[in-house]
Amino acid sequence: MDAIKFVQEQMVTTKPLPSFRPGDTINVNYKIIEGDKFRIQSYKGDVIQISGEGLGKTFTVRKISNGVGVERIFPMVSPNIDTIEVIKRGRVRRAKLFYLRGLVGKKARIKELKTAKA
Amino acid sequence: MTSVYDSNGNNIAVTVIEAGPNVVTQVKSSDTDGYNALQLGFSEAKEKNVSKAMKGHFAKANTTPKRKLVEFRDFNATPKVLGDEIIITDIFNEGDKVSAVGISKGKGFQGVVKRHGFGGVGQSTHGQHNRLRAPGSIGASSFPSKVVKGMRMAGRTGGDRKKVKNLLIVKIFAEQNLLLVKGAVPGHKGSVVIIEK
């Protein structure tokens, strides 16, 4: 068991990703490899879950594309993630926001987190 | 098992194997035993679980009692003598193809679909009632008037010695004696496998 933990600690190449939580709106710039070239595709949406740990840690981003809900799961330590921008912090009361799947339109919005200003 | 990323960003499923250090506990030569082989010991055994005879065997190699002894025929690394330690980097390199031998997980009494990969009936209508995973016919009638030997049927599954070939060594942690091998190997977590090159 600790051998696996050791390997995971060794293989995580820590890239400075910004910290984000479920409920945040983020923009993921993901490398798409085509042959020997790559281009960067951006994917913007709400983080609805973060699960796993170590090398298996993933996050799910949900967005509404042409009226259809789309969810995409990204591995947290994937070398194909170029950058992540946090656009908005959301105020939510759950770690997993699966209830958003059943909501449409204005109800599917997440309130923005208001932090006290100095 | 876990997964790692290669240089192209592909996610590879790997098995982490603790391989060594292995101690040479017996050297067999064609003069004395009729064939050439090395016996290697791995993993410390409890003193109370080792018989007096085996204690003598380990004392001869000047080592502590080991839990697992395996003989390798025609071991053609550099000539080894009794009591030598063999570490990963003596034998394996990253990128090598190896085989893993182990006892597969026991599955108990299983039907033919799981045990032999039969297709089953494949439909739940047309008169099929509670025989979706049945084996079907097991032979003809008046000739040969018996079920031929070796007919594949339900029974105890798993728990056999299995070899998986052509496993790629993805990475080696020499200091920790760890091998990262692409894919799965036979057996439970924590069970012993033999890695052959």
mmCIF file of N, CA and C in Angstrom, chain A residues 1 3-4 6-8 10-11 30 33 55-57 75-80, chain B residues 1-6 8-11 14 16 18 171 173 176 178 180 189:
data_model
loop_
_atom_site.group_PDB
_atom_site.id
_atom_site.type_symbol
_atom_site.label_atom_id
_atom_site.label_comp_id
_atom_site.label_asym_id
_atom_site.label_seq_id
_atom_site.Cartn_x
_atom_site.Cartn_y
_atom_site.Cartn_z
ATOM 1 N N MET A 1 0.841 -1.201 0.000
ATOM 2 C CA MET A 1 0.000 0.000 0.000
ATOM 3 C C MET A 1 0.872 1.244 0.000
ATOM 4 N N ALA A 3 3.818 1.455 -0.991
ATOM 5 C CA ALA A 3 4.590 1.497 -2.230
ATOM 6 C C ALA A 3 3.835 2.277 -3.285
ATOM 7 N N ILE A 4 2.523 2.064 -3.351
ATOM 8 C CA ILE A 4 1.708 2.789 -4.328
ATOM 9 C C ILE A 4 1.685 4.270 -3.988
ATOM 10 N N PHE A 6 3.978 5.906 -2.460
ATOM 11 C CA PHE A 6 5.290 6.443 -2.803
ATOM 12 C C PHE A 6 5.361 6.778 -4.291
ATOM 13 N N VAL A 7 4.900 5.843 -5.127
ATOM 14 C CA VAL A 7 4.951 6.059 -6.577
ATOM 15 C C VAL A 7 4.118 7.260 -6.960
ATOM 16 N N GLN A 8 2.944 7.374 -6.348
ATOM 17 C CA GLN A 8 2.083 8.502 -6.698
ATOM 18 C C GLN A 8 2.738 9.818 -6.326
ATOM 19 N N GLN A 10 5.887 10.368 -6.177
ATOM 20 C CA GLN A 10 7.010 10.621 -7.085
ATOM 21 C C GLN A 10 6.550 11.102 -8.446
ATOM 22 N N MET A 11 5.428 10.561 -8.908
ATOM 23 C CA MET A 11 5.030 10.821 -10.287
ATOM 24 C C MET A 11 4.227 12.104 -10.442
ATOM 25 N N TYR A 30 -6.891 23.180 -22.556
ATOM 26 C CA TYR A 30 -6.468 21.787 -22.638
ATOM 27 C C TYR A 30 -5.756 21.554 -23.958
ATOM 28 N N ILE A 33 -3.707 16.927 -28.888
ATOM 29 C CA ILE A 33 -2.573 16.510 -29.697
ATOM 30 C C ILE A 33 -3.085 15.937 -31.011
ATOM 31 N N LEU A 55 -2.670 10.570 -8.018
ATOM 32 C CA LEU A 55 -2.668 10.582 -9.478
ATOM 33 C C LEU A 55 -4.061 10.418 -10.058
ATOM 34 N N GLY A 56 -4.986 9.916 -9.262
ATOM 35 C CA GLY A 56 -6.326 9.664 -9.770
ATOM 36 C C GLY A 56 -7.295 10.796 -9.502
ATOM 37 N N LYS A 57 -6.794 11.942 -9.027
ATOM 38 C CA LYS A 57 -7.687 13.048 -8.684
ATOM 39 C C LYS A 57 -8.244 13.688 -9.948
ATOM 40 N N PRO A 75 -8.412 14.917 -15.529
ATOM 41 C CA PRO A 75 -7.499 14.495 -14.462
ATOM 42 C C PRO A 75 -6.737 15.714 -13.942
ATOM 43 N N MET A 76 -6.614 15.808 -12.624
ATOM 44 C CA MET A 76 -5.991 16.982 -12.024
ATOM 45 C C MET A 76 -4.508 17.069 -12.373
ATOM 46 N N VAL A 77 -3.811 15.933 -12.496
ATOM 47 C CA VAL A 77 -2.364 15.968 -12.705
ATOM 48 C C VAL A 77 -2.000 15.727 -14.170
ATOM 49 N N SER A 78 -2.992 15.833 -15.057
ATOM 50 C CA SER A 78 -2.706 15.576 -16.467
ATOM 51 C C SER A 78 -1.711 16.590 -17.020
ATOM 52 N N PRO A 79 -0.680 16.120 -17.737
ATOM 53 C CA PRO A 79 0.245 17.064 -18.353
ATOM 54 C C PRO A 79 -0.384 17.807 -19.521
ATOM 55 N N ASN A 80 -1.571 17.374 -19.954
ATOM 56 C CA ASN A 80 -2.227 18.033 -21.081
ATOM 57 C C ASN A 80 -3.000 19.278 -20.681
ATOM 58 N N MET B 1 -2.473 -1.413 -8.065
ATOM 59 C CA MET B 1 -2.316 -0.736 -9.341
ATOM 60 C C MET B 1 -2.579 0.746 -9.190
ATOM 61 N N THR B 2 -1.977 1.494 -10.088
ATOM 62 C CA THR B 2 -2.226 2.925 -10.143
ATOM 63 C C THR B 2 -2.019 3.331 -11.599
ATOM 64 N N SER B 3 -1.930 4.616 -11.861
ATOM 65 C CA SER B 3 -1.704 5.017 -13.242
ATOM 66 C C SER B 3 -0.730 6.183 -13.271
ATOM 67 N N VAL B 4 0.074 6.225 -14.329
ATOM 68 C CA VAL B 4 1.054 7.298 -14.476
ATOM 69 C C VAL B 4 0.920 7.881 -15.877
ATOM 70 N N TYR B 5 1.544 9.026 -16.106
ATOM 71 C CA TYR B 5 1.524 9.662 -17.414
ATOM 72 C C TYR B 5 2.868 9.481 -18.094
ATOM 73 N N ASP B 6 2.841 9.152 -19.391
ATOM 74 C CA ASP B 6 4.101 9.060 -20.122
ATOM 75 C C ASP B 6 4.452 10.428 -20.705
ATOM 76 N N ASN B 8 4.178 11.595 -23.583
ATOM 77 C CA ASN B 8 3.210 12.139 -24.529
ATOM 78 C C ASN B 8 1.912 12.566 -23.855
ATOM 79 N N GLY B 9 1.858 12.426 -22.536
ATOM 80 C CA GLY B 9 0.644 12.803 -21.834
ATOM 81 C C GLY B 9 -0.401 11.717 -21.798
ATOM 82 N N ASN B 10 -0.036 10.477 -22.213
ATOM 83 C CA ASN B 10 -0.999 9.383 -22.140
ATOM 84 C C ASN B 10 -1.016 8.800 -20.736
ATOM 85 N N ASN B 11 -2.199 8.454 -20.282
ATOM 86 C CA ASN B 11 -2.360 7.856 -18.963
ATOM 87 C C ASN B 11 -2.199 6.339 -19.090
ATOM 88 N N VAL B 14 -0.587 1.025 -14.428
ATOM 89 C CA VAL B 14 0.613 0.279 -14.069
ATOM 90 C C VAL B 14 0.385 -0.493 -12.772
ATOM 91 N N VAL B 16 2.469 -1.719 -9.410
ATOM 92 C CA VAL B 16 3.683 -1.452 -8.660
ATOM 93 C C VAL B 16 4.143 -2.755 -8.025
ATOM 94 N N GLU B 18 7.187 -4.700 -5.826
ATOM 95 C CA GLU B 18 8.401 -4.611 -5.031
ATOM 96 C C GLU B 18 9.271 -5.804 -5.409
ATOM 97 N N LYS B 171 8.786 2.115 -15.504
ATOM 98 C CA LYS B 171 9.720 2.891 -14.696
ATOM 99 C C LYS B 171 10.317 2.007 -13.609
ATOM 100 N N PHE B 173 12.243 2.329 -9.765
ATOM 101 C CA PHE B 173 12.767 3.082 -8.632
ATOM 102 C C PHE B 173 13.790 2.182 -7.953
ATOM 103 N N GLN B 176 14.170 2.115 -3.983
ATOM 104 C CA GLN B 176 13.055 1.516 -3.248
ATOM 105 C C GLN B 176 12.749 0.108 -3.736
ATOM 106 N N LEU B 178 11.454 -0.794 -6.557
ATOM 107 C CA LEU B 178 10.113 -0.855 -7.127
ATOM 108 C C LEU B 178 10.178 -0.901 -8.646
ATOM 109 N N LEU B 180 7.636 -0.571 -12.040
ATOM 110 C CA LEU B 180 6.319 -0.186 -12.536
ATOM 111 C C LEU B 180 6.111 -0.890 -13.868
ATOM 112 N N LYS B 189 -3.729 -8.291 -4.331
ATOM 113 C CA LYS B 189 -2.803 -7.281 -3.820
ATOM 114 C C LYS B 189 -1.912 -7.928 -2.772
#
